[in-house]
Structure formats: C-alpha cells, structure tokens
Amino acid sequence: MTPAHRPDAADASVLSSVVEFRGGSAMIPASRDVVHRFVERLGARGVEPPDGFLDAARLVAGELVTNALRHAPGPCRLALTLVDDGVEIAVSDTGEGYPTFLPRDPLRVGGHGLEIVTRLCDEVITKPHATGKTVYARLPLR
C-alpha cells in the first residue's frame, strides 16, 4: 500500500473538505451530507464520478464515522480529499484501538462495516497519532 495523501493546507488547488464532529448519532447522517456536498464540488470542478460513486462514498464515510462513534471516547474528524484517481475519506478519532476484521459470518448481525469499506476502496490504512488514530480509505473514481 502507498502512504495516504496528506494535502498541504496552503495548496489552494487541492479539493478537500474537513468537518469536526463532537459526537452523537447525528454525526452519521451528517457525514453522508458532507460527502454529498463534496461530490457536488467535484462536479463543479469538472470531475465526473462514475455511477454509484456517491452512494459508495456515503456508505464508506458513514461506516467509518459509525466506527469512530462506537469505539472511541471523544470527537471525530471527517476529511475528504481529491487525490489522483480517487477520493480519500479519512476519519480521525480519539480511540487507541485499531479496526479489526472479524471472520466472515453471514449470520452475524452487525460488524460488517470494515468488510464493506475494504471491498469498495482501493486502499484502507490506519495511522496512529498523538491523540488516537486516523483511518484512511481511498475510493476510486473509475
């Protein structure tokens, strides 16, 4: 896997969106709304996502934010960035634990979010930082 892209804030040519969430279940649908507005900005920039991209991006962001809500004690941050041939969806939280894959179990209710994210994305990596971790998922624009 290649390292996740971290845009230079001074680079005005980078299309990105960052939202801080304080917590609560309302941040899950709010994250999907952030994605919707970001995809609209892609279109305004002349980037035409493939069919199904918006739904996939909303699903990935919603799953990552849901995991942050369930497994971390504090706020979380959602960052969307246009990179090369995809959109990086990054969710930072204050949790110390890393996402883990559960064994495939079609009878299990819940616990399939990371499986869904990895199937939709070209790349999913987790990086620790001083106050928790960030999960980066790169969703292709092809």
XYZ file of C-alpha atoms in Angstrom:
142
model
C 0.000 0.000 0.000
C 1.141 3.507 -0.693
C 1.008 6.125 2.054
C -2.198 8.077 2.342
C -2.101 11.582 0.881
C -1.994 14.418 3.346
C -2.734 17.654 1.489
C -0.781 20.800 2.184
C -3.296 23.245 3.645
C -1.591 26.076 1.763
C -2.223 24.382 -1.595
C -5.407 26.022 -2.884
C -5.560 23.617 -5.829
C -6.350 20.680 -3.524
C -10.062 19.986 -3.309
C -10.864 18.947 0.239
C -13.452 19.252 2.962
C -12.926 18.799 6.699
C -15.631 18.596 9.369
C -15.227 18.147 13.107
C -17.951 16.182 14.891
C -18.459 16.411 18.650
C -20.252 13.097 18.968
C -23.730 11.651 18.999
C -25.570 9.599 16.431
C -26.487 12.704 14.371
C -22.923 12.774 13.068
C -23.573 9.650 10.975
C -26.197 11.167 8.635
C -24.315 14.482 8.810
C -21.212 12.740 7.449
C -23.248 11.484 4.498
C -24.424 15.041 3.824
C -20.806 16.259 3.872
C -19.954 13.615 1.265
C -22.909 14.655 -0.890
C -21.752 18.296 -0.904
C -18.170 17.238 -1.645
C -19.266 15.179 -4.658
C -21.231 18.204 -5.900
C -17.989 20.214 -5.629
C -16.226 17.519 -7.672
C -18.781 18.021 -10.433
C -18.320 21.787 -10.317
C -14.580 21.190 -10.711
C -15.219 19.060 -13.820
C -14.640 15.697 -12.144
C -17.398 13.289 -13.126
C -17.613 10.389 -10.688
C -18.815 7.055 -12.063
C -22.320 5.770 -11.449
C -22.711 4.616 -7.881
C -19.781 6.663 -6.584
C -21.913 8.952 -4.419
C -23.669 6.004 -2.774
C -20.371 4.207 -2.191
C -18.701 7.319 -0.765
C -21.633 7.996 1.558
C -21.547 4.369 2.713
C -17.781 4.400 3.369
C -17.901 7.686 5.279
C -20.941 6.559 7.264
C -19.288 3.265 8.224
C -16.027 4.925 9.296
C -17.825 7.600 11.318
C -20.065 4.942 12.889
C -16.959 3.022 13.970
C -15.487 6.181 15.486
C -18.732 6.807 17.369
C -18.888 3.242 18.690
C -15.243 2.650 19.541
C -13.707 5.993 20.537
C -14.411 8.128 23.592
C -14.231 11.563 22.012
C -14.945 13.657 18.971
C -14.018 12.695 15.422
C -12.959 14.451 12.255
C -14.003 13.635 8.691
C -11.730 14.778 5.865
C -12.428 14.254 2.170
C -9.682 14.936 -0.362
C -9.486 14.525 -4.121
C -6.257 12.608 -4.801
C -5.091 11.360 -8.180
C -7.775 8.923 -9.376
C -9.819 8.762 -6.203
C -11.210 10.406 -3.120
C -9.552 9.851 0.210
C -12.029 9.551 3.068
C -10.212 9.970 6.380
C -11.779 9.683 9.818
C -9.733 10.631 12.869
C -10.834 9.699 16.363
C -9.502 9.514 19.906
C -9.622 5.732 20.209
C -6.470 3.774 20.867
C -7.638 0.503 19.312
C -7.225 -0.305 15.640
C -10.056 -1.532 13.435
C -10.079 -5.312 13.269
C -11.530 -7.688 10.739
C -13.991 -10.201 12.086
C -14.170 -13.642 10.499
C -16.723 -13.867 7.722
C -20.066 -14.807 9.233
C -23.196 -14.190 7.147
C -25.354 -14.896 10.201
C -23.727 -12.184 12.349
C -25.807 -9.062 12.810
C -23.533 -6.029 12.575
C -19.781 -5.881 12.472
C -19.575 -5.842 8.669
C -18.629 -2.178 8.195
C -14.893 -2.638 7.732
C -15.512 -5.522 5.350
C -17.751 -3.269 3.243
C -15.210 -0.427 3.293
C -12.338 -2.656 2.168
C -14.384 -4.125 -0.675
C -15.323 -0.689 -2.013
C -11.952 1.013 -1.591
C -8.599 0.527 -3.295
C -6.746 1.189 -0.069
C -7.576 1.288 3.637
C -4.878 2.087 6.176
C -4.806 3.178 9.805
C -2.187 5.513 11.217
C -1.745 6.353 14.894
C -1.311 9.932 16.079
C -0.769 11.581 19.453
C -4.446 11.559 20.449
C -5.771 8.446 18.691
C -5.748 7.296 15.084
C -6.893 8.110 11.563
C -8.403 5.588 9.164
C -7.780 6.495 5.515
C -9.867 4.874 2.775
C -9.270 5.649 -0.893
C -12.364 5.251 -3.060
C -11.567 5.063 -6.795
C -13.061 7.485 -9.312
C -13.007 4.917 -12.116
